[in-house]
Short mmCIF file of C-alpha atoms and ligand atoms in Angstrom, two decimals:
data_model
loop_
_atom_site.label_atom_id
_atom_site.label_comp_id
_atom_site.label_asym_id
_atom_site.label_seq_id
_atom_site.Cartn_x
_atom_site.Cartn_y
_atom_site.Cartn_z
CA MET A 1 0.00 0.00 0.00
CA ASP A 2 1.43 3.40 -0.87
CA LEU A 3 0.51 7.08 -0.76
CA LYS A 4 -0.40 7.22 -4.47
CA GLN A 5 -3.04 4.53 -3.96
CA LEU A 6 -4.40 6.25 -0.86
CA ASN A 7 -4.57 9.65 -2.59
CA ALA A 8 -6.37 8.08 -5.56
CA PHE A 9 -8.92 6.55 -3.18
CA ILE A 10 -9.41 9.84 -1.30
CA ALA A 11 -10.02 11.74 -4.56
CA VAL A 12 -12.61 9.19 -5.77
CA ALA A 13 -14.25 9.05 -2.33
CA GLU A 14 -14.57 12.82 -2.12
CA LEU A 15 -15.62 13.53 -5.71
CA ARG A 16 -17.72 10.39 -6.32
CA SER A 17 -16.61 10.34 -9.95
CA PHE A 18 -13.60 8.92 -11.76
CA SER A 19 -13.46 11.77 -14.28
CA ALA A 20 -13.57 14.47 -11.57
CA ALA A 21 -10.90 12.56 -9.62
CA THR A 22 -8.62 12.37 -12.69
CA ALA A 23 -8.90 16.15 -13.10
CA LYS A 24 -8.03 16.67 -9.43
CA THR A 25 -5.11 14.24 -9.26
CA GLY A 26 -3.73 14.80 -12.76
CA LEU A 27 -3.76 11.02 -13.31
CA SER A 28 -5.27 9.35 -16.36
CA GLN A 29 -8.45 7.37 -15.77
CA PRO A 30 -6.72 3.97 -16.36
CA SER A 31 -3.97 4.88 -13.85
CA LEU A 32 -6.51 5.99 -11.27
CA SER A 33 -8.55 2.79 -11.70
CA ARG A 34 -5.40 0.68 -11.49
CA LEU A 35 -4.25 2.35 -8.24
CA LEU A 36 -7.66 1.89 -6.68
CA LYS A 37 -7.87 -1.76 -7.78
CA GLN A 38 -4.35 -2.42 -6.38
CA LEU A 39 -5.39 -0.93 -3.05
CA GLU A 40 -8.55 -3.04 -2.89
CA THR A 41 -6.65 -6.19 -3.89
CA GLU A 42 -3.92 -5.61 -1.30
CA MET A 43 -6.51 -5.01 1.41
CA GLY A 44 -8.80 -7.78 0.18
CA VAL A 45 -11.73 -5.36 0.56
CA MET A 46 -14.05 -3.72 -1.95
CA LEU A 47 -13.98 0.01 -1.10
CA VAL A 48 -15.92 1.61 -3.99
CA ASP A 49 -19.23 0.41 -5.40
CA ARG A 50 -18.67 0.98 -9.12
CA TYR A 51 -22.08 -0.20 -10.22
CA HIS A 52 -24.08 2.83 -9.16
CA ARG A 53 -23.92 6.44 -10.34
CA PRO A 54 -22.81 8.63 -8.78
CA LEU A 55 -20.22 6.23 -7.40
CA HIS A 56 -20.51 5.52 -3.74
CA LEU A 57 -18.40 3.90 -1.10
CA THR A 58 -19.16 0.51 0.39
CA GLU A 59 -19.64 0.39 4.16
CA ALA A 60 -16.00 -0.71 4.53
CA GLY A 61 -14.95 2.09 2.13
CA THR A 62 -16.79 4.70 4.22
CA PHE A 63 -15.07 3.47 7.39
CA PHE A 64 -11.68 3.43 5.65
CA TYR A 65 -12.23 6.93 4.22
CA ASP A 66 -13.11 8.41 7.65
CA LYS A 67 -10.01 6.97 9.29
CA ILE A 68 -7.48 7.32 6.50
CA SER A 69 -8.41 10.92 5.63
CA THR A 70 -7.71 11.92 9.27
CA ILE A 71 -4.36 10.13 9.16
CA LEU A 72 -3.39 11.80 5.86
CA THR A 73 -4.34 15.25 7.20
CA GLU A 74 -2.18 14.59 10.26
CA MET A 75 0.66 13.50 8.00
CA ASP A 76 0.44 16.82 6.12
CA THR A 77 0.53 18.63 9.47
CA VAL A 78 3.63 16.70 10.56
CA ILE A 79 5.38 17.45 7.25
CA SER A 80 4.54 21.16 7.41
CA MET A 81 5.60 21.38 11.08
CA THR A 82 8.90 19.61 10.35
CA GLN A 83 9.62 22.08 7.55
CA ARG A 84 8.83 25.03 9.84
CA LEU A 85 11.05 23.62 12.59
CA SER A 86 13.99 23.44 10.27
CA THR A 87 13.52 26.97 8.93
CA PRO A 88 11.15 29.03 11.09
CA SER A 89 9.59 31.88 9.16
CA SER A 90 10.87 35.35 10.09
CA VAL A 91 7.27 36.60 9.81
CA LEU A 92 4.88 36.09 12.72
CA ASN A 93 1.49 35.17 11.24
CA ILE A 94 -1.30 36.07 13.65
CA GLY A 95 -4.91 34.92 13.27
CA PHE A 96 -7.66 36.80 15.08
CA VAL A 97 -11.43 36.82 15.35
CA PRO A 98 -12.95 40.23 14.47
CA SER A 99 -14.04 41.14 18.01
CA ILE A 100 -10.38 41.08 19.08
CA LEU A 101 -9.45 43.75 16.56
CA TYR A 102 -11.70 46.34 18.21
CA GLY A 103 -9.93 45.84 21.51
CA LEU A 104 -6.28 45.90 22.42
CA LEU A 105 -4.83 44.08 19.41
CA PRO A 106 -3.65 47.22 17.54
CA GLU A 107 -2.03 48.54 20.72
CA ILE A 108 -0.36 45.17 21.41
CA ILE A 109 1.06 44.99 17.87
CA ALA A 110 2.39 48.55 18.20
CA MET A 111 4.06 47.59 21.50
CA LEU A 112 5.54 44.44 19.93
CA LYS A 113 6.99 46.44 17.03
CA GLN A 114 8.32 49.13 19.34
CA SER A 115 10.29 46.57 21.40
CA ASN A 116 11.29 44.50 18.32
CA PRO A 117 11.73 46.90 15.40
CA ASP A 118 12.79 44.10 13.03
CA ILE A 119 9.78 41.94 13.60
CA GLU A 120 7.45 41.36 10.66
CA VAL A 121 3.83 40.68 11.52
CA ASN A 122 1.05 39.46 9.28
CA LEU A 123 -2.53 39.71 10.61
CA LYS A 124 -5.28 37.42 9.31
CA ASP A 125 -8.99 37.67 10.10
CA ILE A 126 -9.97 34.03 10.65
CA SER A 127 -12.73 32.28 12.61
CA SER A 128 -12.14 30.34 15.78
CA TYR A 129 -12.41 26.81 14.30
CA GLN A 130 -10.53 27.71 11.13
CA GLN A 131 -7.68 28.92 13.31
CA MET A 132 -7.08 25.32 14.44
CA ASP A 133 -6.58 24.14 10.83
CA ALA A 134 -4.57 27.27 9.97
CA LEU A 135 -2.19 26.58 12.88
CA LYS A 136 -1.69 23.00 11.70
CA SER A 137 -1.13 23.93 8.07
CA GLY A 138 1.27 26.75 9.01
CA ASP A 139 -0.97 29.56 7.67
CA ILE A 140 -0.80 31.16 11.10
CA ASP A 141 1.66 30.77 14.00
CA ILE A 142 -0.68 32.01 16.71
CA GLY A 143 -4.43 32.63 16.99
CA PHE A 144 -6.46 34.97 19.18
CA GLY A 145 -9.99 33.74 19.83
CA ARG A 146 -12.83 33.67 22.29
CA PHE A 147 -13.40 29.92 22.55
CA ALA A 148 -11.40 27.15 24.22
CA HIS A 149 -10.46 24.28 21.90
CA GLN A 150 -9.78 20.67 22.79
CA ASP A 151 -7.34 19.52 20.13
CA PRO A 152 -4.42 17.13 20.61
CA TRP A 153 -2.19 19.38 18.46
CA ILE A 154 -3.01 22.69 20.12
CA GLN A 155 -2.10 24.41 23.40
CA GLN A 156 -3.84 27.51 24.71
CA ILE A 157 -3.45 30.30 27.24
CA LEU A 158 -6.43 32.10 28.74
CA LEU A 159 -5.39 35.77 28.73
CA ARG A 160 -8.35 37.28 30.54
CA HIS A 161 -12.13 37.48 30.80
CA GLU A 162 -13.60 40.62 29.23
CA ARG A 163 -16.92 41.94 30.58
CA TYR A 164 -19.88 42.01 28.21
CA VAL A 165 -21.86 45.25 27.87
CA VAL A 166 -25.40 45.62 26.56
CA ALA A 167 -25.84 47.50 23.27
CA LEU A 168 -29.22 49.29 23.05
CA PRO A 169 -30.63 51.73 20.48
CA LYS A 170 -30.25 55.29 21.78
CA SER A 171 -34.06 55.67 21.77
CA HIS A 172 -34.59 52.59 23.98
CA PRO A 173 -36.27 53.29 27.37
CA LEU A 174 -33.32 51.60 29.14
CA ALA A 175 -30.66 53.39 27.08
CA ASN A 176 -29.58 55.64 29.96
CA VAL A 177 -29.69 53.07 32.74
CA ARG A 178 -26.08 52.71 33.89
CA GLU A 179 -26.21 49.29 35.53
CA GLN A 180 -28.30 46.78 33.61
CA ARG A 181 -29.70 43.43 34.74
CA LEU A 182 -30.24 40.60 32.28
CA ILE A 183 -33.74 39.99 33.62
CA ASP A 184 -34.72 43.55 32.59
CA LEU A 185 -33.45 42.91 29.05
CA ALA A 186 -35.23 39.62 28.49
CA ASN A 187 -38.37 41.24 27.08
CA ASN A 188 -36.42 42.58 24.06
CA ARG A 189 -35.50 40.95 20.81
CA LEU A 190 -31.95 39.65 21.36
CA ILE A 191 -29.69 39.72 18.30
CA LEU A 192 -27.37 36.71 18.17
CA TYR A 193 -24.22 36.77 16.05
CA HIS A 194 -21.85 33.99 17.13
CA GLN A 195 -20.89 31.49 14.45
CA THR A 196 -19.17 29.21 16.95
CA HIS A 197 -21.18 27.57 19.69
CA LEU A 198 -19.95 26.50 23.09
CA PRO A 199 -18.82 22.89 23.41
CA ILE A 200 -21.68 20.84 24.86
CA SER A 201 -19.61 19.65 27.83
CA THR A 202 -19.30 23.16 29.27
CA THR A 203 -23.03 23.65 29.38
CA THR A 204 -24.56 20.34 30.37
CA THR A 205 -24.38 21.13 34.05
CA THR A 206 -26.06 24.50 33.75
CA THR A 207 -29.62 23.77 32.78
CA PRO A 208 -31.64 26.90 33.53
CA ILE A 209 -32.95 26.98 37.09
CA ALA A 210 -36.27 28.28 35.81
CA ASN A 211 -37.19 29.75 32.46
CA LYS A 212 -38.38 33.20 33.47
CA THR A 213 -39.73 33.97 30.05
CA ILE A 214 -41.14 37.44 30.02
CA ALA A 215 -43.67 37.49 27.21
CA ASN A 216 -45.06 35.35 24.46
CA LYS A 217 -45.47 37.85 21.65
CA THR A 218 -44.16 36.84 18.25
CA ILE A 219 -42.55 39.74 16.45
CA ASP A 220 -39.79 37.94 14.69
CA ASN A 221 -38.53 34.73 13.21
CA LYS A 222 -37.54 32.92 16.38
CA PRO A 223 -39.68 32.88 19.45
CA ILE A 224 -37.81 30.84 22.04
CA ASN A 225 -39.38 27.51 23.01
CA ASN A 226 -42.72 28.49 21.46
CA ASN A 227 -43.54 30.32 24.69
CA LYS A 228 -47.06 30.41 25.94
CA PRO A 229 -48.15 31.91 29.25
CA SER A 230 -48.77 28.38 30.55
CA ARG A 231 -45.06 27.65 30.17
CA LEU A 232 -44.46 29.98 33.06
CA ARG A 233 -46.52 27.76 35.31
CA ASN A 234 -46.45 23.99 34.87
CA GLN A 235 -44.50 22.99 31.78
CA PRO A 236 -41.40 20.88 32.36
CA LEU A 237 -38.16 22.78 31.72
CA SER A 238 -36.11 22.01 28.64
CA THR A 239 -33.10 19.85 29.50
CA GLU A 240 -31.31 20.56 26.22
CA PRO A 241 -27.98 22.26 26.90
CA VAL A 242 -27.79 25.87 25.75
CA THR A 243 -24.76 26.23 23.50
CA GLU A 244 -25.41 29.60 21.84
CA PRO A 245 -22.98 31.90 23.71
CA LEU A 246 -25.37 34.81 24.44
CA LEU A 247 -28.30 32.57 25.31
CA TYR A 248 -25.95 30.66 27.61
CA LEU A 249 -25.25 33.88 29.55
CA PHE A 250 -28.98 34.44 30.06
CA ALA A 251 -29.53 30.75 30.89
CA GLN A 252 -26.98 30.99 33.70
CA TYR A 253 -29.55 33.21 35.42
CA GLY A 254 -32.50 31.04 34.46
CA ILE A 255 -33.69 33.50 31.81
CA SER A 256 -34.80 32.88 28.20
CA PRO A 257 -35.08 36.06 26.13
CA PHE A 258 -38.47 35.79 24.49
CA MET A 259 -37.33 36.53 20.93
CA THR A 260 -34.09 36.16 18.99
CA THR A 261 -32.78 37.02 15.55
CA THR A 262 -29.58 35.44 14.34
CA VAL A 263 -27.24 37.36 12.02
CA SER A 264 -23.92 36.53 10.39
CA ASP A 265 -21.55 38.64 12.47
CA LEU A 266 -21.09 41.19 15.17
CA GLN A 267 -21.02 44.20 12.82
CA VAL A 268 -24.42 43.22 11.41
CA ALA A 269 -25.75 42.74 14.95
CA LEU A 270 -24.65 46.26 15.88
CA GLY A 271 -26.15 47.57 12.63
CA LEU A 272 -29.52 46.09 13.62
CA VAL A 273 -29.26 47.58 17.12
CA ALA A 274 -28.50 50.97 15.54
CA ALA A 275 -31.61 50.54 13.37
CA GLY A 276 -33.72 49.94 16.48
CA GLU A 277 -34.33 46.26 15.69
CA GLY A 278 -33.27 44.84 19.04
CA ILE A 279 -30.51 44.68 21.59
CA THR A 280 -27.37 42.59 21.89
CA LEU A 281 -24.46 41.90 24.23
CA VAL A 282 -20.90 42.58 23.04
CA PRO A 283 -17.46 42.47 24.70
CA ALA A 284 -16.71 45.86 26.28
CA SER A 285 -14.00 46.67 23.72
CA LEU A 286 -16.74 47.13 21.09
CA LYS A 287 -18.08 50.17 22.97
CA THR A 288 -16.59 52.58 20.47
CA VAL A 289 -18.61 51.29 17.48
CA ARG A 290 -21.60 53.34 16.17
CA THR A 291 -21.81 55.45 19.32
CA GLU A 292 -24.12 57.97 17.66
CA GLN A 293 -26.92 55.42 17.44
CA ILE A 294 -26.02 52.92 20.14
CA SER A 295 -25.86 53.25 23.90
CA TYR A 296 -23.53 50.76 25.62
CA GLN A 297 -24.22 50.09 29.28
CA ARG A 298 -22.54 47.96 31.93
CA LEU A 299 -24.12 44.79 33.19
CA ILE A 300 -24.18 44.31 36.94
CA HIS A 301 -23.31 40.61 36.65
CA GLU A 302 -19.56 40.11 37.08
CA ASN A 303 -19.50 36.68 35.48
CA VAL A 304 -21.11 37.77 32.20
CA THR A 305 -17.79 37.75 30.40
CA SER A 306 -16.12 36.65 27.19
CA PRO A 307 -12.73 34.93 27.49
CA ILE A 308 -9.75 35.83 25.30
CA TYR A 309 -7.57 32.86 24.38
CA LEU A 310 -4.25 32.56 22.64
CA HIS A 311 -3.68 29.31 20.71
CA THR A 312 -0.60 27.77 19.19
CA LEU A 313 0.74 24.33 18.30
CA LYS A 314 1.97 22.04 21.09
CA ASP A 315 5.05 20.99 19.18
CA PHE A 316 6.08 24.21 17.54
CA VAL A 317 6.15 27.57 19.30
CA HIS A 318 7.29 30.29 16.90
CA PRO A 319 10.44 32.01 18.28
CA GLN A 320 8.68 35.43 18.38
CA ILE A 321 5.74 34.24 20.50
CA PRO A 322 7.42 34.99 23.87
CA GLU A 323 7.92 38.59 22.61
CA LEU A 324 4.25 38.81 21.69
CA LEU A 325 3.20 37.57 25.14
CA SER A 326 5.46 40.10 26.79
CA ALA A 327 3.91 42.90 24.65
CA ILE A 328 0.42 41.75 25.74
CA TYR A 329 1.41 41.83 29.42
CA GLN A 330 3.05 45.25 29.04
CA VAL A 331 -0.20 46.65 27.60
CA TYR A 332 -2.20 45.02 30.42
CA GLU A 333 0.12 46.63 32.97
CA GLN A 334 -0.15 50.07 31.36
CA ARG A 335 -3.93 49.81 31.43
CA GLY A 336 -4.17 48.33 34.92
CA ILE A 337 -5.74 45.10 33.63
CA THR A 338 -5.38 42.19 36.05
CA TYR A 339 -3.68 39.16 34.50
CA ARG A 340 -1.74 36.03 35.38
CA ARG A 341 1.59 35.70 33.54
CA GLN A 342 1.76 32.43 31.60
CA LYS A 343 4.03 30.79 29.04
CA PHE A 344 3.52 28.33 26.26
CA VAL A 345 5.49 25.14 26.74
CA SER A 346 7.74 24.00 23.96
CA GLN A 347 7.58 20.21 23.84
CA LEU A 348 10.77 19.84 21.88
C1 BEZ B 1 -7.39 41.85 25.18
O1 BEZ B 1 -8.32 42.65 25.01
O2 BEZ B 1 -7.07 41.40 26.29
C2 BEZ B 1 -6.61 41.41 23.98
C3 BEZ B 1 -7.01 41.81 22.73
C4 BEZ B 1 -6.28 41.40 21.63
C5 BEZ B 1 -5.19 40.60 21.79
C6 BEZ B 1 -4.81 40.20 23.06
C7 BEZ B 1 -5.52 40.60 24.14
#
């Protein structure tokens, strides 16, 4: 069994067509068929059902595809990491989720460049999950995000927890209330914008104590739990874990906002708030966005926060990462932000 045979199988399995697989691999159709046949003969297993169109995998083929594609991806990661170890790039490639950019990131990069004038930094806007693949493929060396990841290749540092603030239209009756409570916000349409949901395991133990749903009006596309007044009295509570990050914050206090609208990102969510379409919660560093139309107010709850994580590979820590961490801590010190100094461990 060799890599050529495995790559031929992967191409056919993914494209479900010999002609599409020949275009992808650059092999002729007879060569592709021969490699696949050799693989099946060596394994003594039929992997592809050739008698149906589009082609599909046998049960054994599906199992083999699931396992072998993971192994081949890991092999690519190992090759790319080995190449980087031998000649680390002089550029530090940094991935970040958009909400990080509104906060301290520009200041941290300026501090890093001030202390290391020769450093070259490349910033890439990239979602939390994609950062994991980008770290493995070498597209980025470090990623800033707001979710913890459990991945055997990745290590992470929790930098700090940032308080959420509520974003309300300026004309909202609560717009000038300085200290807000989630319970007072639950009667509004809540605009949700997270693309990444919390891992189930972090939420299974926090089923709402009681769903204090405030109203049952339907203004929008998503009334929560099809609320009816009777729900407030005798209905059993939902035991499904809440994984949507903003709903999770409300659920911690036993509250279900009565109406939600989901949008593609944080900028759109703030646009809708500005247009008077609802309210949302954003990390405090977003407080400078659209301030003519939006009023940002503190929440009294200290644990309504969004974490900021730094991720990198376990086996390869780019030589400039300690400098980046020290720039972050310098900015925290200048701003009086409480933090705990941490280091990434280099396994090699
Ligand atoms: C922060 O707000 O703590 C932060 C923002 C960007 C990068 C690192 C930290």
